[in-house]
Amino acid sequence: MKVSYFPGCTLKNKAKDLDMYAYKSAEVLGVTLEEIENWQCCGGVFTTANDEVATKLSSIRALKYAGDKEQPLVTVCSACHNVIKQTNHAMQTNSAFADKVNRYMAADGSYKGETEVYHYLEMLRDLVGFDVIKEKVVNTLKGKKIAAYYGCLLLRPNKVMRMDDPENPTIMEDLIKSLGADAVVYAKRNECCGGYISLESPDAAKKNSIAIIENAKVNGAQMIITACPLCKYNLEKCGADIPVVYFTELLAEALGVKEDTNA
Amino acid sequence: MHNNKYLRDEIIRISGADVSKCMRCGKCSATCPAYDEMEYHPHQFVNMVECGDIEPLLNSESLYKCLSCFACIDRCPRGVQPAKVVEAVRLTAIRKQGANHITADDIPAVVDADTPQQLLVSAFRKYTK
Ligand code: SF4
Ligand code: SF4
């Protein structure tokens, strides 16, 4: 299976592991990620205002590119996924907005929100299947207690994202279990780490992030997994004493395609 | 209090939020992860916009404390979408010429070796025009 892939700016720089292990794991699972040509940064956060058009065009170009190839669009960064999915939803539901966009991009042909958008986790669940992943595991993670950190952007706003139950999600826990490990469920897994507030008020981000780490640890977590580079940064900067890793790295380890950097 | 009807209508229009549906339950503020940092809380944004009392919001640092976590959108029992109201007020403030909340010159002092690009693009998307 071939899909269009939107990596995003951070995955080509500070979050190279998130990207590299996404590619390697997908290959094992029979999915080829075809990187969108000339993709542009999504902007990091969705602008909810109806009259903002220019800030959403990079997402629409990526969506249209995938649509023209008749492929679903897959993202792995929580933030890119959130921006692109909310933008696609606006194209589907807000005809005045869609009309403005299509006038702006008239030279490229029209787009109405036809492309299907999947987060990599949804690709694993809906296009590959956790049962298939389970069969491909060569290094079982049995005995490890792993906590999934969802944060905000994968789940909210739920009316648009539709990934999972926003207050009681299971998609990342199901992945953890399919890799043989124990999934630690804790209350703060869908509360905000502080996001971009860490630029101006690092202490505010720290307060949120410490509460998340402590809550995971009290419930027995030995490791936290995330899909978001900014969540990883905030959770690590608050002084976490358990590892915070990208879910793709964990997947690659279980599938036997993680490079042994200690060798 | 000054009732600025034009600004009120404009903010309601660009946000797409129906502030008149608010029943003042305060759930949005109770769930807001930036509550402690804010002078005006999400339910106050909703109420003050409804009343046209917008100048104090335009001049408040609270505009830059919202994390776009969308918790208030999902947890409001009336579907008011407070985050969209906060965003519309913030855009009204920063769309004014020279009113950007940060500049590129502010960045070198606040980045470290691990700062992800996502942090910078997100801050510029939210704080500048
Ligand atoms: S979106 Fe903003 S106002 Fe709403 S709960 Fe999150 S931080 Fe608070
Ligand atoms: S949660 Fe909704 S109804 Fe309750 S105060 Fe906030 S905006 Fe109003």
Coordinates of C-alpha atoms and ligand atoms in Angstrom, one line a residue:
Chain A
M1 CA 0.0 0.0 0.0
K2 CA 1.2 3.5 -0.9
V3 CA 0.2 6.6 1.0
S4 CA 1.1 10.3 0.7
Y5 CA 3.2 11.4 3.6
F6 CA 3.5 14.9 5.2
P7 CA 6.5 14.9 7.6
G8 CA 6.5 18.5 8.8
C9 CA 9.4 20.8 9.7
T10 CA 10.4 19.4 13.1
L11 CA 10.6 15.8 11.7
K12 CA 13.4 16.9 9.4
N13 CA 15.3 18.5 12.2
K14 CA 14.9 18.1 16.0
A15 CA 12.5 15.1 15.7
K16 CA 14.4 13.0 13.1
D17 CA 13.7 9.8 15.1
L18 CA 10.0 10.3 14.9
D19 CA 10.3 10.4 11.0
M20 CA 13.0 7.8 10.5
Y21 CA 11.3 5.1 12.6
A22 CA 8.0 5.9 11.0
Y23 CA 9.5 5.0 7.6
K24 CA 11.3 1.9 8.8
S25 CA 8.3 0.5 10.6
A26 CA 5.9 1.2 7.7
E27 CA 8.2 -0.7 5.3
V28 CA 8.0 -3.8 7.6
L29 CA 4.2 -3.4 7.7
G30 CA 3.9 -3.2 3.9
V31 CA 3.2 0.5 3.7
T32 CA 5.3 2.9 1.6
L33 CA 5.3 6.5 2.8
E34 CA 5.6 8.7 -0.3
E35 CA 6.8 12.1 0.8
I36 CA 4.8 14.9 -0.7
E37 CA 7.0 17.0 -3.0
N38 CA 7.7 20.6 -1.9
W39 CA 5.5 20.3 1.2
Q40 CA 5.4 23.5 3.3
C41 CA 5.2 23.9 7.1
C42 CA 1.7 23.5 8.4
G43 CA 2.3 26.4 10.8
G44 CA 2.2 24.3 14.0
V45 CA -1.2 25.3 15.3
F46 CA -4.6 25.7 13.6
T47 CA -6.0 29.2 13.4
T48 CA -9.6 28.8 14.2
A49 CA -10.8 32.1 12.8
N50 CA -13.1 31.8 9.7
D51 CA -11.5 34.7 7.9
E52 CA -7.9 33.3 8.0
V53 CA -7.1 31.9 4.6
A54 CA -3.4 32.3 3.7
T55 CA -2.3 30.5 6.9
K56 CA -4.2 27.4 5.8
L57 CA -3.0 27.1 2.2
S58 CA 0.1 25.0 2.9
S59 CA -2.2 22.3 4.4
I60 CA -4.6 22.6 1.4
R61 CA -1.7 22.1 -1.1
A62 CA -0.6 19.0 0.7
L63 CA -4.2 17.7 0.8
K64 CA -4.7 18.4 -2.8
Y65 CA -1.4 16.7 -3.8
A66 CA -2.5 13.5 -2.0
G67 CA -6.0 13.8 -3.5
D68 CA -4.6 14.1 -7.0
K69 CA -2.6 10.9 -6.5
E70 CA -5.8 9.2 -5.1
Q71 CA -3.9 8.4 -1.9
P72 CA -4.8 9.0 1.7
L73 CA -2.7 11.7 3.5
V74 CA -0.7 10.4 6.5
T75 CA 1.0 12.5 9.1
V76 CA 2.9 11.4 12.2
C77 CA 3.4 14.6 14.1
S78 CA 0.3 15.4 16.3
A79 CA 0.5 19.1 15.4
C80 CA 0.7 18.7 11.6
H81 CA -2.1 16.1 11.8
N82 CA -4.3 18.5 13.8
V83 CA -3.8 21.5 11.5
I84 CA -4.3 19.5 8.3
K85 CA -7.3 17.6 9.6
Q86 CA -9.0 20.8 10.9
T87 CA -8.2 22.6 7.6
N88 CA -9.7 19.7 5.6
H89 CA -12.8 19.8 7.8
A90 CA -13.2 23.5 7.2
M91 CA -13.0 22.8 3.4
Q92 CA -15.7 20.2 3.8
T93 CA -18.1 22.2 6.0
N94 CA -17.5 25.9 5.4
S95 CA -18.5 26.7 1.8
A96 CA -17.6 30.4 2.1
F97 CA -14.1 29.5 3.2
A98 CA -13.7 26.8 0.6
D99 CA -14.8 29.3 -2.1
K100 CA -12.2 31.8 -1.0
V101 CA -9.5 29.2 -1.0
N102 CA -10.4 27.9 -4.4
R103 CA -10.4 31.4 -5.9
Y104 CA -6.9 31.9 -4.4
M105 CA -5.6 28.7 -5.8
A106 CA -7.6 28.8 -9.0
A107 CA -4.5 27.9 -11.1
D108 CA -4.2 24.6 -9.3
G109 CA -7.8 23.3 -9.8
S110 CA -10.5 23.1 -7.2
Y111 CA -10.4 21.1 -3.9
K112 CA -13.4 20.4 -1.7
G113 CA -11.9 18.3 1.1
E114 CA -12.1 14.9 -0.6
T115 CA -8.7 13.6 0.7
E116 CA -8.8 11.2 3.6
V117 CA -6.5 12.2 6.4
Y118 CA -4.9 9.6 8.7
H119 CA -2.6 10.0 11.6
Y120 CA 0.0 7.3 11.6
L121 CA -1.6 5.7 14.6
E122 CA -4.9 5.5 12.7
M123 CA -3.0 4.1 9.8
L124 CA -1.7 1.3 12.1
R125 CA -5.2 0.6 13.5
D126 CA -7.4 1.1 10.5
L127 CA -5.2 0.3 7.4
V128 CA -2.7 -2.2 8.8
G129 CA -4.5 -3.6 11.9
F130 CA -3.0 -4.2 15.4
D131 CA -3.4 -7.9 15.0
V132 CA -1.1 -7.8 12.0
I133 CA 1.4 -5.8 13.9
K134 CA 1.3 -8.3 16.8
E135 CA 2.3 -11.0 14.4
K136 CA 5.3 -9.0 13.1
V137 CA 6.8 -8.3 16.5
V138 CA 10.2 -9.9 16.8
N139 CA 11.4 -8.2 20.0
T140 CA 8.5 -8.5 22.4
L141 CA 8.4 -5.6 24.9
K142 CA 6.9 -8.0 27.5
G143 CA 7.1 -6.8 31.1
K144 CA 7.6 -3.2 30.2
K145 CA 5.1 -0.7 31.7
I146 CA 4.5 2.0 29.2
A147 CA 2.3 5.0 29.5
A148 CA 0.8 6.7 26.4
Y149 CA 0.7 10.5 26.4
Y150 CA -1.9 11.8 24.1
G151 CA -1.8 15.5 24.9
C152 CA -4.4 17.7 23.2
L153 CA -3.8 17.7 19.4
L154 CA -4.5 14.0 18.5
L155 CA -7.9 14.1 20.2
R156 CA -9.4 17.6 20.1
P157 CA -11.6 19.0 19.0
N158 CA -13.2 15.6 18.9
K159 CA -16.0 16.7 16.5
V160 CA -13.3 17.2 13.9
M161 CA -10.5 14.8 14.9
R162 CA -12.6 11.7 15.4
M163 CA -9.6 9.6 16.3
D164 CA -10.9 8.1 19.5
D165 CA -13.0 8.7 22.6
P166 CA -11.4 12.1 23.6
E167 CA -11.8 11.4 27.4
N168 CA -11.0 7.7 27.4
P169 CA -8.8 7.0 24.4
T170 CA -7.4 3.5 23.7
I171 CA -5.6 3.7 20.4
M172 CA -2.1 4.1 21.9
E173 CA -2.8 1.6 24.6
D174 CA -3.9 -0.9 22.0
L175 CA -0.6 -0.3 20.1
I176 CA 1.4 -0.8 23.3
K177 CA -0.4 -4.1 24.0
S178 CA 0.1 -5.3 20.5
L179 CA 3.9 -4.9 21.0
G180 CA 3.7 -7.1 24.1
A181 CA 4.1 -4.4 26.8
D182 CA 1.7 -3.4 29.6
A183 CA -0.2 -0.2 29.0
V184 CA -0.4 2.2 32.0
V185 CA -3.6 4.1 32.1
Y186 CA -3.6 7.4 34.0
A187 CA -5.8 10.4 34.3
K188 CA -3.6 13.1 32.8
R189 CA -2.8 11.4 29.6
N190 CA -5.0 13.8 27.6
E191 CA -4.2 17.0 29.5
C192 CA -2.0 19.7 28.0
C193 CA 1.8 19.8 28.6
G194 CA 1.9 23.5 28.2
G195 CA 2.5 23.6 24.4
Y196 CA 4.1 26.7 23.1
I197 CA 3.8 28.6 26.4
S198 CA 7.3 27.2 27.2
L199 CA 8.7 29.9 25.0
E200 CA 7.5 32.8 27.2
S201 CA 6.7 31.1 30.5
P202 CA 8.8 27.9 30.9
D203 CA 7.6 27.6 34.5
A204 CA 4.0 27.3 33.5
A205 CA 4.9 24.5 31.1
K206 CA 6.9 22.9 33.7
K207 CA 4.1 22.9 36.2
N208 CA 1.8 21.1 33.7
S209 CA 4.4 18.7 32.5
I210 CA 5.5 17.6 36.0
A211 CA 1.9 16.9 36.9
I212 CA 1.6 14.6 33.9
I213 CA 4.9 12.7 34.6
E214 CA 4.1 12.3 38.3
N215 CA 0.6 10.9 37.5
A216 CA 2.1 8.4 35.0
K217 CA 4.8 7.3 37.5
V218 CA 2.3 6.9 40.4
N219 CA 0.5 4.5 38.1
G220 CA 3.6 2.5 37.5
A221 CA 5.0 3.8 34.2
Q222 CA 8.6 3.2 33.3
M223 CA 8.4 5.0 30.0
I224 CA 6.2 7.5 28.3
I225 CA 5.4 7.5 24.5
T226 CA 4.2 10.5 22.5
A227 CA 3.6 11.5 18.9
C228 CA 4.4 15.2 19.4
P229 CA 7.9 16.8 19.4
L230 CA 6.7 19.7 21.5
C231 CA 5.2 17.4 24.1
K232 CA 8.4 15.4 24.2
Y233 CA 10.4 18.7 24.7
N234 CA 8.2 19.9 27.5
L235 CA 8.0 16.6 29.3
E236 CA 11.8 16.2 29.2
K237 CA 12.6 19.8 30.1
C238 CA 10.5 19.5 33.3
G239 CA 13.1 17.1 34.6
A240 CA 11.4 13.8 33.8
D241 CA 13.3 10.9 35.3
I242 CA 11.7 8.3 33.1
P243 CA 12.4 8.2 29.3
V244 CA 10.0 10.0 27.0
V245 CA 10.2 8.4 23.5
Y246 CA 8.4 8.7 20.2
F247 CA 5.9 5.9 19.6
T248 CA 7.5 5.1 16.2
E249 CA 10.8 4.4 18.0
L250 CA 9.1 1.9 20.3
L251 CA 7.3 0.3 17.3
A252 CA 10.6 0.0 15.3
E253 CA 12.3 -1.6 18.4
A254 CA 9.5 -4.2 18.6
L255 CA 9.6 -4.8 14.8
G256 CA 13.3 -5.3 14.9
V257 CA 14.3 -2.3 12.7
K258 CA 15.7 0.0 15.4
E259 CA 19.4 0.6 14.9
D260 CA 21.3 -0.4 17.9
T261 CA 23.0 2.8 18.8
N262 CA 24.7 1.3 21.8
A263 CA 26.6 -1.3 19.7
Chain B
M1 CA -18.1 49.5 30.7
H2 CA -18.1 50.5 27.0
N3 CA -20.4 48.4 24.8
N4 CA -18.6 48.2 21.5
K5 CA -21.2 46.6 19.3
Y6 CA -19.2 46.7 16.1
L7 CA -16.2 44.8 17.7
R8 CA -18.6 42.4 19.3
D9 CA -20.3 41.5 16.1
E10 CA -16.9 41.3 14.3
I11 CA -15.5 38.9 16.9
I12 CA -18.6 36.7 16.8
R13 CA -18.4 36.6 13.0
I14 CA -14.8 35.6 12.7
S15 CA -14.9 33.2 15.6
G16 CA -18.0 31.4 14.5
A17 CA -18.8 30.9 18.2
D18 CA -22.3 31.5 19.5
V19 CA -21.6 33.3 22.8
S20 CA -25.3 33.7 23.6
K21 CA -25.6 30.0 24.3
C22 CA -23.3 30.2 27.3
M23 CA -25.0 29.3 30.6
R24 CA -22.2 30.6 32.8
C25 CA -21.3 27.2 34.3
G26 CA -17.6 27.9 34.3
K27 CA -16.6 24.5 33.1
C28 CA -14.4 25.9 30.4
S29 CA -12.3 27.8 33.0
A30 CA -12.3 24.9 35.4
T31 CA -10.7 22.7 32.7
C32 CA -8.3 25.4 31.3
P33 CA -4.6 24.4 31.8
A34 CA -3.7 28.1 31.6
Y35 CA -6.2 29.2 34.2
D36 CA -3.6 30.3 36.8
E37 CA -1.7 32.4 34.2
M38 CA -4.8 34.3 33.1
E39 CA -6.2 37.6 34.3
Y40 CA -9.4 37.0 32.3
H41 CA -10.5 33.3 32.1
P42 CA -12.2 31.6 29.2
H43 CA -15.8 32.0 30.6
Q44 CA -15.0 35.7 31.1
F45 CA -13.9 36.1 27.4
V46 CA -17.3 34.6 26.4
N47 CA -19.3 36.8 28.7
M48 CA -17.4 40.0 28.0
V49 CA -17.6 39.5 24.3
E50 CA -21.3 38.9 24.6
C51 CA -21.6 42.2 26.5
G52 CA -19.4 44.1 24.0
D53 CA -16.9 44.8 26.8
I54 CA -13.9 44.1 24.6
E55 CA -11.2 46.7 25.3
P56 CA -10.0 45.1 28.6
L57 CA -9.5 41.8 26.7
L58 CA -7.7 43.4 23.9
N59 CA -5.2 44.9 26.3
S60 CA -4.8 41.8 28.5
E61 CA -1.8 39.4 28.5
S62 CA -4.4 36.6 28.9
L63 CA -4.6 36.6 25.1
Y64 CA -1.1 35.1 25.0
K65 CA -1.7 32.5 27.7
C66 CA -4.2 30.3 25.9
L67 CA -2.4 27.1 24.7
S68 CA -4.9 26.2 21.9
C69 CA -5.4 22.9 23.8
F70 CA -9.1 22.9 22.7
A71 CA -10.2 21.4 26.1
C72 CA -12.7 24.2 26.6
I73 CA -14.2 23.4 23.1
D74 CA -14.7 19.7 23.9
R75 CA -15.8 20.1 27.5
C76 CA -18.3 23.0 27.2
P77 CA -21.7 21.5 27.7
R78 CA -23.3 24.1 25.5
G79 CA -21.0 24.0 22.5
V80 CA -19.9 27.6 22.8
Q81 CA -16.3 27.0 21.7
P82 CA -14.5 29.5 24.0
A83 CA -11.1 28.9 22.4
K84 CA -12.4 30.4 19.2
V85 CA -13.5 33.5 21.0
V86 CA -10.1 33.9 22.6
E87 CA -8.5 33.5 19.2
A88 CA -10.7 36.0 17.5
V89 CA -9.9 38.6 20.2
R90 CA -6.2 37.9 20.0
L91 CA -6.3 38.2 16.2
T92 CA -8.1 41.5 16.5
A93 CA -5.3 42.7 18.8
I94 CA -2.3 41.5 16.7
R95 CA -3.7 42.4 13.3
K96 CA -3.1 46.1 14.3
Q97 CA 0.0 47.4 12.7
G98 CA 3.0 47.1 14.9
A99 CA 1.1 45.0 17.5
N100 CA 3.0 41.7 17.1
H101 CA 3.5 40.1 20.5
I102 CA 7.0 38.7 19.7
T103 CA 9.6 39.4 17.1
A104 CA 12.5 37.3 15.7
D105 CA 14.9 39.3 17.8
D106 CA 13.3 37.9 20.9
I107 CA 14.1 34.3 19.9
P108 CA 17.9 33.8 20.4
A109 CA 17.6 34.5 24.1
V110 CA 14.9 31.9 24.7
V111 CA 15.9 28.9 22.6
D112 CA 18.2 26.0 23.7
A113 CA 19.9 23.1 21.9
D114 CA 16.7 21.0 22.0
T115 CA 14.0 23.6 21.1
P116 CA 11.9 22.0 18.4
Q117 CA 11.0 24.0 15.3
Q118 CA 7.4 23.3 16.2
L119 CA 7.7 25.5 19.3
L120 CA 8.9 28.5 17.2
V121 CA 6.4 28.2 14.3
S122 CA 3.6 27.7 16.8
A123 CA 4.5 30.8 18.8
F124 CA 4.9 32.9 15.6
R125 CA 1.6 31.6 14.3
K126 CA -0.2 32.6 17.5
Y127 CA 1.6 35.7 18.5
T128 CA 2.2 37.5 15.2
K129 CA 0.7 38.6 12.0
Ligands
SF4_1 S1 -8.0 26.3 24.4 FE1 -7.1 28.0 25.6 S2 -8.8 28.9 26.8 FE2 -9.4 26.8 26.0 S3 -8.9 25.4 27.7 FE3 -7.2 25.4 26.3 S4 -5.7 27.0 27.1 FE4 -7.8 27.3 28.1
SF4_2 S1 -18.3 25.8 29.6 FE1 -19.5 26.7 27.9 S2 -21.5 27.2 28.9 FE2 -20.0 26.9 30.6 S3 -19.2 28.9 31.1 FE3 -17.8 28.1 29.5 S4 -18.6 28.8 27.6 FE4 -20.3 29.1 29.1

